[in-house]
Amino acid sequence: MSAYTMRRATPADLDAVMKLLADRISWLHDRGSNQWSTRDFRPIMTNAIASGQTWLLWEHQTPVATLSLTSVGDPDFWSTDERATPALYLSKLATALNQRGRGLGAMLINWANYYAAQRDVPTLRWDVWRTNDALQDYYSRIGIQPVRIAEVPGRWSGAIYEVSYQASRQPSEIITEGAYGPLAVLDSQRKEPIDLGVGITDVDPHEARPSPHTHKVAGLRVPCLASPDAETAHDLVVSGADDHRILLYNPGTGWRLRDFYSHPIARWVSQPQLQTGQLYHISHETPSNGACRITLNGDIDAWHVTA
């Protein structure tokens, strides 16, 4: 089997993405399915590409498949509780017609799951048109069953899928271009806070039971735990062992920090390059000189500015 290269799509790739989708829509139509034929996808894909959600799979110089990934779940299909947990949502997966029989569909799902798992997100979700029995049968053949069938008025989709793996391997046939790494070093101040369960309160360093040294991150604001709906917010306080990563994601209801704060971040004023739908991490590192470095990490691409 040929080696493939996965690259994040750029605005210049819009026509290639649309051709893959149009060819698949025509193929479905010839087989009696109206999937994807009820609206114009070009504006949708233009926005998806602009926010870094869409990928293209290349064989040499030819695009042979596309898919999109976002952390934002569709509220028609996923409950509030489901969307409150970190997940990536897969959509607009289409392969070139001349690639049939090469196992690209399963390979792309494995790739998407690996991409999520490498970013500390163990769950991959997607929805399929309820009338597309052939595609649902395909997923059954590769061992994936729908979680449920959601009957939503005005929506054709509704066969809901979810896969969660504790560990996932990069498909050996796919080479992924692009790096996940530092985007900006965040300003911080050394503090000795204690969390009383109602927000962050500073303590006297000479107190009998001071907490371990932590750092306050300027610019990243989180709500007070005592009153998460209040406008008052506190600077984020980061602590923990070196190389610890806190997942920063937006499920469509505001930026959240996994396993740190359960409520959306009140304000994010210092990092305007953040894209809704993308995954980021706040990492804490103490170099040998004892200074603290707190870094915003993410995919480095044309939509981000590295500080």
Tab-separated table of N, CA, C and O in Angstrom, residues 20 23-24 26-27 64 95-101:
chain	number	residue	atom	x	y	z
A	20	LEU	N	-13.669	16.450	-3.550
A	20	LEU	CA	-13.822	15.164	-2.880
A	20	LEU	C	-15.240	14.995	-2.352
A	20	LEU	O	-15.849	13.932	-2.485
A	23	ASP	N	-17.796	14.708	-5.427
A	23	ASP	CA	-17.734	13.384	-6.055
A	23	ASP	C	-18.448	12.351	-5.190
A	23	ASP	O	-19.162	11.474	-5.707
A	24	ARG	N	-18.287	12.455	-3.878
A	24	ARG	CA	-18.939	11.493	-2.995
A	24	ARG	C	-20.449	11.724	-2.964
A	24	ARG	O	-21.229	10.771	-2.933
A	26	SER	N	-22.278	12.881	-5.422
A	26	SER	CA	-22.785	12.339	-6.687
A	26	SER	C	-22.848	10.817	-6.635
A	26	SER	O	-23.829	10.208	-7.103
A	27	TRP	N	-21.833	10.201	-6.056
A	27	TRP	CA	-21.795	8.736	-5.923
A	27	TRP	C	-22.961	8.253	-5.060
A	27	TRP	O	-23.624	7.263	-5.380
A	64	VAL	N	-6.545	12.602	-1.730
A	64	VAL	CA	-7.367	11.396	-1.887
A	64	VAL	C	-8.415	11.245	-0.791
A	64	VAL	O	-9.241	10.325	-0.860
A	95	THR	N	-13.602	9.994	0.873
A	95	THR	CA	-12.431	9.476	0.168
A	95	THR	C	-12.659	9.552	-1.334
A	95	THR	O	-13.801	9.544	-1.808
A	96	ALA	N	-11.568	9.636	-2.077
A	96	ALA	CA	-11.665	9.658	-3.530
A	96	ALA	C	-12.256	8.338	-4.018
A	96	ALA	O	-11.976	7.273	-3.463
A	97	LEU	N	-13.058	8.409	-5.084
A	97	LEU	CA	-13.748	7.215	-5.570
A	97	LEU	C	-12.778	6.144	-6.047
A	97	LEU	O	-13.070	4.946	-5.945
A	98	ASN	N	-11.611	6.561	-6.543
A	98	ASN	CA	-10.652	5.562	-7.044
A	98	ASN	C	-9.841	4.914	-5.925
A	98	ASN	O	-8.958	4.111	-6.186
A	99	GLN	N	-10.148	5.261	-4.679
A	99	GLN	CA	-9.456	4.663	-3.542
A	99	GLN	C	-10.260	3.535	-2.898
A	99	GLN	O	-9.854	2.994	-1.866
A	100	ARG	N	-11.390	3.190	-3.463
A	100	ARG	CA	-12.228	2.142	-2.878
A	100	ARG	C	-11.457	0.828	-2.774
A	100	ARG	O	-10.679	0.461	-3.647
A	101	GLY	N	-11.686	0.129	-1.661
A	101	GLY	CA	-11.049	-1.163	-1.452
A	101	GLY	C	-9.678	-1.088	-0.814
A	101	GLY	O	-9.040	-2.127	-0.606
